[in-house]
PDB file of C-alpha atoms in Angstrom:
ATOM      1  CA  MET J   1     -24.552  17.489   8.123  1.00 51.00           C
ATOM      2  CA  ASP J   2     -27.161  15.283   9.807  1.00 76.00           C
ATOM      3  CA  GLU J   3     -26.563  12.819  12.628  1.00 80.00           C
ATOM      4  CA  LYS J   4     -26.913   9.740  10.423  1.00 88.00           C
ATOM      5  CA  LYS J   5     -24.197  10.961   8.057  1.00 89.00           C
ATOM      6  CA  ILE J   6     -21.837  11.660  10.951  1.00 87.00           C
ATOM      7  CA  TYR J   7     -22.529   8.238  12.436  1.00 89.00           C
ATOM      8  CA  ILE J   8     -21.689   6.527   9.132  1.00 93.00           C
ATOM      9  CA  GLN J   9     -18.414   8.471   8.942  1.00 90.00           C
ATOM     10  CA  GLN J  10     -17.438   7.577  12.507  1.00 86.00           C
ATOM     11  CA  THR J  11     -18.228   3.906  11.962  1.00 91.00           C
ATOM     12  CA  ALA J  12     -16.406   3.805   8.623  1.00 90.00           C
ATOM     13  CA  MET J  13     -13.322   5.437  10.141  1.00 87.00           C
ATOM     14  CA  GLN J  14     -13.184   2.741  12.826  1.00 85.00           C
ATOM     15  CA  LEU J  15     -13.354   0.044  10.148  1.00 89.00           C
ATOM     16  CA  PHE J  16     -10.791   1.747   7.889  1.00 85.00           C
ATOM     17  CA  SER J  17      -8.510   2.050  10.925  1.00 78.00           C
ATOM     18  CA  SER J  18      -8.824  -1.573  12.050  1.00 79.00           C
ATOM     19  CA  GLN J  19      -8.869  -3.444   8.738  1.00 81.00           C
ATOM     20  CA  GLY J  20      -7.764  -0.960   6.083  1.00 79.00           C
ATOM     21  CA  PHE J  21      -9.603   0.993   3.404  1.00 81.00           C
ATOM     22  CA  PHE J  22      -9.366  -1.625   0.658  1.00 81.00           C
ATOM     23  CA  HIS J  23     -10.400  -4.464   2.955  1.00 85.00           C
ATOM     24  CA  THR J  24     -13.542  -2.643   4.052  1.00 90.00           C
ATOM     25  CA  SER J  25     -16.615  -2.811   1.836  1.00 93.00           C
ATOM     26  CA  VAL J  26     -19.728  -0.665   1.829  1.00 95.00           C
ATOM     27  CA  GLN J  27     -21.538  -3.805   3.000  1.00 95.00           C
ATOM     28  CA  ASP J  28     -19.198  -3.967   6.027  1.00 95.00           C
ATOM     29  CA  ILE J  29     -19.989  -0.341   6.843  1.00 95.00           C
ATOM     30  CA  ALA J  30     -23.722  -0.912   6.417  1.00 95.00           C
ATOM     31  CA  GLU J  31     -23.686  -3.944   8.719  1.00 95.00           C
ATOM     32  CA  ALA J  32     -21.675  -2.106  11.380  1.00 94.00           C
ATOM     33  CA  CYS J  33     -24.168   0.782  11.194  1.00 92.00           C
ATOM     34  CA  ARG J  34     -27.116  -1.646  11.177  1.00 91.00           C
ATOM     35  CA  MET J  35     -28.317  -0.114   7.934  1.00 93.00           C
ATOM     36  CA  SER J  36     -28.829  -1.349   4.403  1.00 94.00           C
ATOM     37  CA  LYS J  37     -26.359  -0.615   1.609  1.00 94.00           C
ATOM     38  CA  ALA J  38     -29.117   1.364  -0.079  1.00 94.00           C
ATOM     39  CA  SER J  39     -29.338   3.643   2.975  1.00 93.00           C
ATOM     40  CA  ILE J  40     -25.583   4.279   2.808  1.00 95.00           C
ATOM     41  CA  TYR J  41     -25.743   5.107  -0.905  1.00 94.00           C
ATOM     42  CA  LYS J  42     -28.541   7.604  -0.308  1.00 93.00           C
ATOM     43  CA  ILE J  43     -26.059   9.673   1.710  1.00 93.00           C
ATOM     44  CA  PHE J  44     -22.678   8.869   0.104  1.00 93.00           C
ATOM     45  CA  HIS J  45     -21.954   8.135  -3.551  1.00 91.00           C
ATOM     46  CA  SER J  46     -19.199   5.640  -2.765  1.00 90.00           C
ATOM     47  CA  LYS J  47     -16.801   4.318  -0.148  1.00 89.00           C
ATOM     48  CA  GLU J  48     -14.248   6.835  -1.414  1.00 86.00           C
ATOM     49  CA  ASP J  49     -16.782   9.620  -0.865  1.00 89.00           C
ATOM     50  CA  ILE J  50     -17.028   8.576   2.799  1.00 90.00           C
ATOM     51  CA  LEU J  51     -13.247   8.628   3.110  1.00 86.00           C
ATOM     52  CA  ALA J  52     -12.988  12.072   1.502  1.00 83.00           C
ATOM     53  CA  GLN J  53     -15.451  13.511   4.027  1.00 85.00           C
ATOM     54  CA  ILE J  54     -13.553  11.917   6.933  1.00 84.00           C
ATOM     55  CA  VAL J  55     -10.291  13.432   5.698  1.00 80.00           C
ATOM     56  CA  ARG J  56     -11.909  16.843   5.148  1.00 78.00           C
ATOM     57  CA  ASP J  57     -13.419  16.990   8.641  1.00 79.00           C
ATOM     58  CA  ASN J  58     -10.218  15.875  10.348  1.00 76.00           C
ATOM     59  CA  LEU J  59      -8.219  18.371   8.300  1.00 72.00           C
ATOM     60  CA  ASN J  60     -10.419  21.142   9.698  1.00 73.00           C
ATOM     61  CA  HIS J  61      -9.560  19.944  13.194  1.00 72.00           C
ATOM     62  CA  ILE J  62      -5.846  19.953  12.309  1.00 67.00           C
ATOM     63  CA  ILE J  63      -6.102  23.541  11.049  1.00 67.00           C
ATOM     64  CA  HIS J  64      -7.965  24.528  14.200  1.00 69.00           C
ATOM     65  CA  ARG J  65      -5.293  23.041  16.452  1.00 64.00           C
ATOM     66  CA  ALA J  66      -2.439  24.576  14.443  1.00 59.00           C
ATOM     67  CA  ASN J  67      -4.015  28.030  14.572  1.00 60.00           C
ATOM     68  CA  TYR J  68      -4.850  27.652  18.262  1.00 62.00           C
ATOM     69  CA  ALA J  69      -1.351  26.455  19.147  1.00 60.00           C
ATOM     70  CA  ARG J  70       0.205  29.483  17.440  1.00 59.00           C
ATOM     71  CA  ASN J  71      -1.303  31.599  20.215  1.00 59.00           C
ATOM     72  CA  GLU J  72       0.349  29.665  23.060  1.00 57.00           C
ATOM     73  CA  GLN J  73       2.270  32.058  25.303  1.00 58.00           C
ATOM     74  CA  SER J  74       5.303  31.269  27.460  1.00 53.00           C
ATOM     75  CA  LYS J  75       8.196  33.239  28.942  1.00 62.00           C
ATOM     76  CA  GLN J  76      10.872  30.942  27.537  1.00 83.00           C
ATOM     77  CA  PRO J  77      10.918  29.917  23.839  1.00 86.00           C
ATOM     78  CA  ARG J  78      11.873  26.341  24.731  1.00 88.00           C
ATOM     79  CA  ASP J  79       8.978  26.002  27.178  1.00 87.00           C
ATOM     80  CA  GLN J  80       6.676  27.475  24.560  1.00 84.00           C
ATOM     81  CA  LEU J  81       7.811  24.872  22.011  1.00 87.00           C
ATOM     82  CA  ILE J  82       7.244  22.038  24.491  1.00 87.00           C
ATOM     83  CA  ALA J  83       3.744  23.357  25.249  1.00 82.00           C
ATOM     84  CA  LYS J  84       2.877  23.548  21.546  1.00 81.00           C
ATOM     85  CA  LEU J  85       4.204  20.066  20.787  1.00 84.00           C
ATOM     86  CA  SER J  86       2.412  18.667  23.814  1.00 83.00           C
ATOM     87  CA  ARG J  87      -0.869  20.011  22.439  1.00 76.00           C
ATOM     88  CA  GLU J  88      -0.106  18.575  19.012  1.00 77.00           C
ATOM     89  CA  ILE J  89       0.679  15.109  20.392  1.00 79.00           C
ATOM     90  CA  GLU J  90      -2.436  15.203  22.539  1.00 76.00           C
ATOM     91  CA  GLY J  91      -4.435  16.004  19.405  1.00 72.00           C
ATOM     92  CA  LEU J  92      -2.861  13.116  17.487  1.00 74.00           C
ATOM     93  CA  VAL J  93      -3.719  10.756  20.329  1.00 74.00           C
ATOM     94  CA  GLU J  94      -7.282  12.055  20.480  1.00 70.00           C
ATOM     95  CA  HIS J  95      -7.627  11.471  16.724  1.00 70.00           C
ATOM     96  CA  ARG J  96      -5.576   8.271  16.689  1.00 69.00           C
ATOM     97  CA  GLU J  97      -8.212   6.325  14.764  1.00 70.00           C
ATOM     98  CA  TYR J  98      -7.856   8.856  11.956  1.00 70.00           C
ATOM     99  CA  VAL J  99      -4.042   8.803  12.126  1.00 67.00           C
ATOM    100  CA  TRP J 100      -3.954   5.004  12.135  1.00 66.00           C
ATOM    101  CA  MET J 101      -6.466   4.909   9.282  1.00 67.00           C
ATOM    102  CA  LEU J 102      -4.019   6.923   7.172  1.00 65.00           C
ATOM    103  CA  TYR J 103      -1.177   4.555   8.063  1.00 60.00           C
ATOM    104  CA  GLN J 104      -3.320   1.522   7.246  1.00 57.00           C
ATOM    105  CA  SER J 105      -4.476   3.047   3.960  1.00 56.00           C
ATOM    106  CA  ALA J 106      -1.184   4.506   2.775  1.00 54.00           C
ATOM    107  CA  SER J 107      -1.975   3.929  -0.905  1.00 54.00           C
ATOM    108  CA  ILE J 108      -5.438   5.485  -0.971  1.00 55.00           C
ATOM    109  CA  ASN J 109      -4.082   8.790  -2.250  1.00 50.00           C
ATOM    110  CA  LYS J 110      -3.238   7.041  -5.531  1.00 55.00           C
ATOM    111  CA  GLN J 111      -6.900   6.397  -6.147  1.00 58.00           C
ATOM    112  CA  SER J 112      -8.373   9.885  -6.041  1.00 66.00           C
ATOM    113  CA  ASP J 113      -7.076  13.347  -6.903  1.00 72.00           C
ATOM    114  CA  ASN J 114      -9.544  14.781  -4.396  1.00 69.00           C
ATOM    115  CA  ILE J 115      -8.284  12.669  -1.494  1.00 69.00           C
ATOM    116  CA  LYS J 116      -4.674  13.107  -2.587  1.00 71.00           C
ATOM    117  CA  ALA J 117      -5.090  16.900  -2.490  1.00 73.00           C
ATOM    118  CA  LEU J 118      -6.722  16.783   0.948  1.00 68.00           C
ATOM    119  CA  LEU J 119      -3.983  14.584   2.405  1.00 70.00           C
ATOM    120  CA  LYS J 120      -1.286  16.780   0.894  1.00 74.00           C
ATOM    121  CA  GLN J 121      -2.901  19.889   2.371  1.00 73.00           C
ATOM    122  CA  GLY J 122      -2.911  18.347   5.842  1.00 71.00           C
ATOM    123  CA  GLN J 123       0.738  17.307   5.561  1.00 76.00           C
ATOM    124  CA  LEU J 124       1.775  20.751   4.321  1.00 82.00           C
ATOM    125  CA  ILE J 125      -0.039  22.545   7.129  1.00 80.00           C
ATOM    126  CA  MET J 126       1.708  20.527   9.817  1.00 81.00           C
ATOM    127  CA  VAL J 127       5.230  20.591   8.350  1.00 87.00           C
ATOM    128  CA  ASN J 128       4.939  24.361   7.811  1.00 88.00           C
ATOM    129  CA  TRP J 129       3.692  24.791  11.362  1.00 85.00           C
ATOM    130  CA  HIS J 130       6.689  22.807  12.652  1.00 88.00           C
ATOM    131  CA  LYS J 131       9.055  24.861  10.499  1.00 92.00           C
ATOM    132  CA  ASP J 132       7.710  28.203  11.720  1.00 89.00           C
ATOM    133  CA  THR J 133       7.620  27.051  15.347  1.00 88.00           C
ATOM    134  CA  LEU J 134      11.252  25.914  15.195  1.00 93.00           C
ATOM    135  CA  LEU J 135      12.335  29.253  13.723  1.00 93.00           C
ATOM    136  CA  GLU J 136      10.504  31.103  16.497  1.00 88.00           C
ATOM    137  CA  THR J 137      12.317  28.977  19.083  1.00 91.00           C
ATOM    138  CA  PHE J 138      15.862  28.688  17.736  1.00 93.00           C
ATOM    139  CA  GLY J 139      16.155  31.764  15.533  1.00 93.00           C
ATOM    140  CA  ALA J 140      17.630  32.472  12.121  1.00 91.00           C
ATOM    141  CA  ASP J 141      20.745  30.314  12.685  1.00 91.00           C
ATOM    142  CA  ILE J 142      18.775  27.170  11.812  1.00 94.00           C
ATOM    143  CA  GLU J 143      17.089  28.676   8.757  1.00 93.00           C
ATOM    144  CA  PRO J 144      19.380  26.954   6.193  1.00 92.00           C
ATOM    145  CA  PHE J 145      18.324  23.494   7.433  1.00 94.00           C
ATOM    146  CA  VAL J 146      15.010  24.233   9.168  1.00 94.00           C
ATOM    147  CA  TRP J 147      12.992  22.108   6.728  1.00 95.00           C
ATOM    148  CA  ASP J 148      15.125  19.064   7.623  1.00 95.00           C
ATOM    149  CA  LEU J 149      14.387  19.666  11.301  1.00 95.00           C
ATOM    150  CA  ALA J 150      10.668  20.190  10.686  1.00 94.00           C
ATOM    151  CA  ILE J 151      10.357  16.950   8.725  1.00 93.00           C
ATOM    152  CA  CYS J 152      12.304  15.054  11.409  1.00 93.00           C
ATOM    153  CA  MET J 153      10.094  16.452  14.164  1.00 91.00           C
ATOM    154  CA  GLN J 154       6.903  15.599  12.300  1.00 87.00           C
ATOM    155  CA  GLY J 155       8.142  12.093  11.551  1.00 87.00           C
ATOM    156  CA  MET J 156       9.182  11.401  15.143  1.00 89.00           C
ATOM    157  CA  SER J 157       5.869  12.517  16.626  1.00 83.00           C
ATOM    158  CA  ARG J 158       3.795  10.498  14.170  1.00 78.00           C
ATOM    159  CA  GLU J 159       5.893   7.352  14.558  1.00 81.00           C
ATOM    160  CA  MET J 160       5.556   7.528  18.334  1.00 79.00           C
ATOM    161  CA  ILE J 161       1.776   7.699  18.035  1.00 74.00           C
ATOM    162  CA  ALA J 162       1.747   4.866  15.484  1.00 71.00           C
ATOM    163  CA  PHE J 163       3.863   2.684  17.770  1.00 75.00           C
ATOM    164  CA  ALA J 164       1.647   3.543  20.735  1.00 69.00           C
ATOM    165  CA  GLU J 165      -1.229   2.037  18.735  1.00 64.00           C
ATOM    166  CA  LYS J 166       0.674  -1.233  18.396  1.00 68.00           C
ATOM    167  CA  VAL J 167       1.453  -1.537  22.110  1.00 67.00           C
ATOM    168  CA  ASP J 168      -1.950  -0.106  23.080  1.00 65.00           C
ATOM    169  CA  ARG J 169      -0.542   2.586  25.317  1.00 64.00           C
ATOM    170  CA  TYR J 170      -1.809   6.172  25.298  1.00 62.00           C
ATOM    171  CA  ASN J 171      -1.568   7.158  28.938  1.00 70.00           C
ATOM    172  CA  PHE J 172       1.870   8.743  28.668  1.00 73.00           C
ATOM    173  CA  ASP J 173       2.785  12.247  29.770  1.00 80.00           C
ATOM    174  CA  PHE J 174       2.396  14.487  26.705  1.00 82.00           C
ATOM    175  CA  GLU J 175       4.809  17.108  28.030  1.00 85.00           C
ATOM    176  CA  GLN J 176       7.416  14.437  28.730  1.00 88.00           C
ATOM    177  CA  LEU J 177       7.109  13.160  25.177  1.00 87.00           C
ATOM    178  CA  ALA J 178       7.346  16.718  23.832  1.00 89.00           C
ATOM    179  CA  GLU J 179      10.475  17.197  25.953  1.00 93.00           C
ATOM    180  CA  VAL J 180      12.042  14.134  24.284  1.00 92.00           C
ATOM    181  CA  LEU J 181      11.298  15.571  20.834  1.00 93.00           C
ATOM    182  CA  VAL J 182      12.707  18.998  21.692  1.00 94.00           C
ATOM    183  CA  THR J 183      15.842  17.479  23.244  1.00 95.00           C
ATOM    184  CA  SER J 184      16.351  15.393  20.096  1.00 94.00           C
ATOM    185  CA  ILE J 185      16.058  18.463  17.868  1.00 95.00           C
ATOM    186  CA  GLU J 186      18.444  20.396  20.126  1.00 95.00           C
ATOM    187  CA  SER J 187      20.960  17.559  19.846  1.00 95.00           C
ATOM    188  CA  ILE J 188      20.766  17.622  16.046  1.00 93.00           C
ATOM    189  CA  ILE J 189      21.324  21.383  16.023  1.00 94.00           C
ATOM    190  CA  LYS J 190      24.205  21.184  18.513  1.00 92.00           C
ATOM    191  CA  HIS J 191      26.088  18.445  16.686  1.00 90.00           C
ATOM    192  CA  LYS J 192      25.434  19.583  13.135  1.00 87.00           C
ATOM    193  CA  THR J 193      28.823  20.229  11.543  1.00 82.00           C
ATOM    194  CA  SER J 194      27.619  22.403   8.663  1.00 84.00           C
ATOM    195  CA  SER J 195      24.629  24.393   7.487  1.00 81.00           C
ATOM    196  CA  ALA J 196      24.137  22.081   4.495  1.00 86.00           C
ATOM    197  CA  SER J 197      20.616  20.709   4.188  1.00 91.00           C
ATOM    198  CA  VAL J 198      18.900  17.739   2.605  1.00 92.00           C
ATOM    199  CA  PHE J 199      15.830  19.822   1.755  1.00 91.00           C
ATOM    200  CA  SER J 200      16.878  23.371   0.938  1.00 88.00           C
ATOM    201  CA  SER J 201      14.652  26.449   0.985  1.00 88.00           C
ATOM    202  CA  GLU J 202      14.701  26.360  -2.813  1.00 90.00           C
ATOM    203  CA  ASP J 203      13.533  22.732  -2.832  1.00 90.00           C
ATOM    204  CA  MET J 204      10.712  23.513  -0.428  1.00 91.00           C
ATOM    205  CA  GLU J 205       9.596  26.835  -1.901  1.00 90.00           C
ATOM    206  CA  PRO J 206       6.591  25.265  -3.715  1.00 86.00           C
ATOM    207  CA  PHE J 207       5.454  23.875  -0.345  1.00 85.00           C
ATOM    208  CA  ASN J 208       6.046  26.986   1.766  1.00 88.00           C
ATOM    209  CA  LEU J 209       2.717  28.341   3.016  1.00 83.00           C
ATOM    210  CA  GLN J 210       4.357  31.551   4.294  1.00 81.00           C
ATOM    211  CA  GLY J 211       2.601  31.257   7.642  1.00 71.00           C
ATOM    212  CA  HIS J 212      -0.881  30.908   6.123  1.00 72.00           C
ATOM    213  CA  TYR J 213      -2.228  27.593   7.396  1.00 66.00           C
ATOM    214  CA  GLY J 214      -5.787  28.242   6.350  1.00 65.00           C
ATOM    215  CA  GLU J 215      -8.658  29.597   8.362  1.00 63.00           C
ATOM    216  CA  ILE J 216     -11.854  27.889   9.374  1.00 66.00           C
ATOM    217  CA  ASP J 217     -15.012  29.433  10.697  1.00 72.00           C
ATOM    218  CA  GLN J 218     -15.093  28.767  14.431  1.00 79.00           C
ATOM    219  CA  LYS J 219     -18.885  28.748  14.627  1.00 84.00           C
ATOM    220  CA  ASP J 220     -19.070  26.311  11.732  1.00 81.00           C
ATOM    221  CA  LEU J 221     -16.607  24.015  13.514  1.00 81.00           C
ATOM    222  CA  TRP J 222     -18.652  24.383  16.713  1.00 89.00           C
ATOM    223  CA  ASP J 223     -21.880  23.455  14.904  1.00 88.00           C
ATOM    224  CA  ARG J 224     -20.366  20.399  13.225  1.00 82.00           C
ATOM    225  CA  THR J 225     -18.764  19.206  16.456  1.00 86.00           C
ATOM    226  CA  ILE J 226     -22.064  19.592  18.325  1.00 91.00           C
ATOM    227  CA  GLN J 227     -23.694  17.491  15.599  1.00 86.00           C
ATOM    228  CA  GLN J 228     -21.040  14.807  16.041  1.00 84.00           C
ATOM    229  CA  VAL J 229     -21.691  14.666  19.779  1.00 89.00           C
ATOM    230  CA  ARG J 230     -25.445  14.433  19.232  1.00 90.00           C
ATOM    231  CA  ALA J 231     -24.972  11.674  16.658  1.00 85.00           C
ATOM    232  CA  PHE J 232     -22.805   9.649  19.010  1.00 85.00           C
ATOM    233  CA  ILE J 233     -25.334   9.964  21.833  1.00 90.00           C
ATOM    234  CA  HIS J 234     -28.233   9.098  19.536  1.00 85.00           C
ATOM    235  CA  TYR J 235     -26.665   5.956  18.074  1.00 81.00           C
ATOM    236  CA  ARG J 236     -24.391   4.709  20.861  1.00 83.00           C
ATOM    237  CA  PHE J 237     -26.037   5.551  24.192  1.00 89.00           C
ATOM    238  CA  PRO J 238     -28.667   3.320  25.831  1.00 90.00           C
ATOM    239  CA  SER J 239     -32.194   4.692  25.499  1.00 90.00           C
ATOM    240  CA  TYR J 240     -32.575   5.322  29.226  1.00 90.00           C
ATOM    241  CA  GLU J 241     -29.463   7.574  29.269  1.00 91.00           C
ATOM    242  CA  LYS J 242     -30.018   9.618  26.111  1.00 91.00           C
ATOM    243  CA  LYS J 243     -32.335  12.282  27.496  1.00 93.00           C
ATOM    244  CA  GLN J 244     -30.016  13.811  30.107  1.00 94.00           C
ATOM    245  CA  TRP J 245     -27.029  13.807  27.749  1.00 95.00           C
ATOM    246  CA  VAL J 246     -28.955  15.358  24.853  1.00 94.00           C
ATOM    247  CA  GLU J 247     -30.348  18.011  27.197  1.00 95.00           C
ATOM    248  CA  ALA J 248     -26.815  18.839  28.368  1.00 95.00           C
ATOM    249  CA  VAL J 249     -25.572  19.200  24.776  1.00 95.00           C
ATOM    250  CA  ASP J 250     -28.553  21.364  23.818  1.00 95.00           C
ATOM    251  CA  ARG J 251     -28.037  23.562  26.885  1.00 95.00           C
ATOM    252  CA  LEU J 252     -24.337  23.931  26.058  1.00 96.00           C
ATOM    253  CA  ASN J 253     -25.151  24.928  22.492  1.00 95.00           C
ATOM    254  CA  GLN J 254     -27.827  27.385  23.621  1.00 95.00           C
ATOM    255  CA  GLU J 255     -25.492  29.035  26.132  1.00 95.00           C
ATOM    256  CA  PHE J 256     -22.673  29.286  23.570  1.00 95.00           C
ATOM    257  CA  TYR J 257     -24.870  31.396  21.295  1.00 94.00           C
ATOM    258  CA  GLU J 258     -25.955  33.767  24.063  1.00 94.00           C
ATOM    259  CA  SER J 259     -24.556  37.292  23.709  1.00 92.00           C
ATOM    260  CA  GLU J 260     -22.824  36.827  27.079  1.00 93.00           C
ATOM    261  CA  PRO J 261     -22.462  33.115  27.896  1.00 94.00           C
ATOM    262  CA  GLU J 262     -22.331  32.241  31.592  1.00 94.00           C
ATOM    263  CA  MET J 263     -18.851  30.878  32.303  1.00 94.00           C
ATOM    264  CA  ILE J 264     -20.001  28.812  35.286  1.00 94.00           C
ATOM    265  CA  VAL J 265     -22.788  27.200  33.264  1.00 94.00           C
ATOM    266  CA  MET J 266     -20.475  26.401  30.346  1.00 95.00           C
ATOM    267  CA  GLU J 267     -17.793  24.928  32.597  1.00 95.00           C
ATOM    268  CA  SER J 268     -20.339  22.802  34.469  1.00 95.00           C
ATOM    269  CA  LEU J 269     -21.695  21.417  31.207  1.00 95.00           C
ATOM    270  CA  PHE J 270     -18.206  20.741  29.836  1.00 95.00           C
ATOM    271  CA  CYS J 271     -17.294  18.856  33.023  1.00 94.00           C
ATOM    272  CA  PHE J 272     -20.477  16.792  32.885  1.00 95.00           C
ATOM    273  CA  LEU J 273     -20.056  15.835  29.221  1.00 95.00           C
ATOM    274  CA  GLU J 274     -16.371  14.990  29.704  1.00 91.00           C
ATOM    275  CA  LYS J 275     -17.361  12.247  32.137  1.00 92.00           C
ATOM    276  CA  ASN J 276     -18.025  10.052  29.126  1.00 91.00           C
ATOM    277  CA  GLU J 277     -14.637   9.053  27.694  1.00 84.00           C
ATOM    278  CA  ASP J 278     -16.037   8.573  24.192  1.00 81.00           C
ATOM    279  CA  LEU J 279     -17.125  12.222  24.082  1.00 87.00           C
ATOM    280  CA  GLN J 280     -13.900  13.734  25.406  1.00 82.00           C
ATOM    281  CA  ILE J 281     -12.267  14.394  22.020  1.00 76.00           C
ATOM    282  CA  ASN J 282     -15.139  16.497  20.743  1.00 83.00           C
ATOM    283  CA  ILE J 283     -15.758  18.172  24.100  1.00 88.00           C
ATOM    284  CA  ASN J 284     -12.099  19.251  24.169  1.00 83.00           C
ATOM    285  CA  ILE J 285     -12.554  20.815  20.727  1.00 82.00           C
ATOM    286  CA  LEU J 286     -15.686  22.642  21.899  1.00 90.00           C
ATOM    287  CA  ARG J 287     -13.883  23.859  25.006  1.00 89.00           C
ATOM    288  CA  GLU J 288     -11.002  25.237  22.907  1.00 83.00           C
ATOM    289  CA  ILE J 289     -13.387  27.062  20.571  1.00 86.00           C
ATOM    290  CA  PHE J 290     -15.226  28.606  23.510  1.00 89.00           C
ATOM    291  CA  GLN J 291     -11.998  29.741  25.174  1.00 79.00           C
TER     292      GLN J 291
END
């Protein structure tokens, strides 16, 4: 994926997020990118094609975070759940333009089987991850109604992020927010008068991934994320600043592929690149892959 393609995707996602998919034209995207419509169509077949690629790339990041969060370790199951949810919420905030784009374009999945399948896959991965995480924390006693709890947890976290967009506030404590979610789930469990469920295991069997959330190649994700960082620097940074930032990214990439990367060098480069707020999302992903 070249830098121009990534730049078009990033610009389109911002427009889809702010004004909706159907209210954004290819001409709008071209003007925002300072390109011609013909240049856009040389890379993407249609506006829907751009959207499909955005969804696909963000889905890979969701899978990466879900798989990474499964490895979180903690002495107490409750603390472990809070740590996992905190990471999830942080990820949703980091990718809030994507999340808000989906809220703004709620009906897009009616237009394309391809996009509908991608969106469904992302939803299934996260609700299954919530279900399995809740079972690990609270045990088999909640199994009869665990899908209800998982759907509630997923809905609460997403609505909080969506509302944060409206009030323009993202500087909250992620662990504190995760604590609120866990306390809410504990209250539901404590005050539940029966094991009856709205969504039974039989209802949800077609959607049960059995712990298999999908795997992505870590080096492929690294390469694509490096390309995204380079594209952002190339198209968004002033000319006089580009050289030092590109050199830092290239040095980071070179060190990553060494047989024995120098930890001090990698950490120094991560810290330098994180100084730019617009790069922090992708640098966090790179840091997680390296760790």
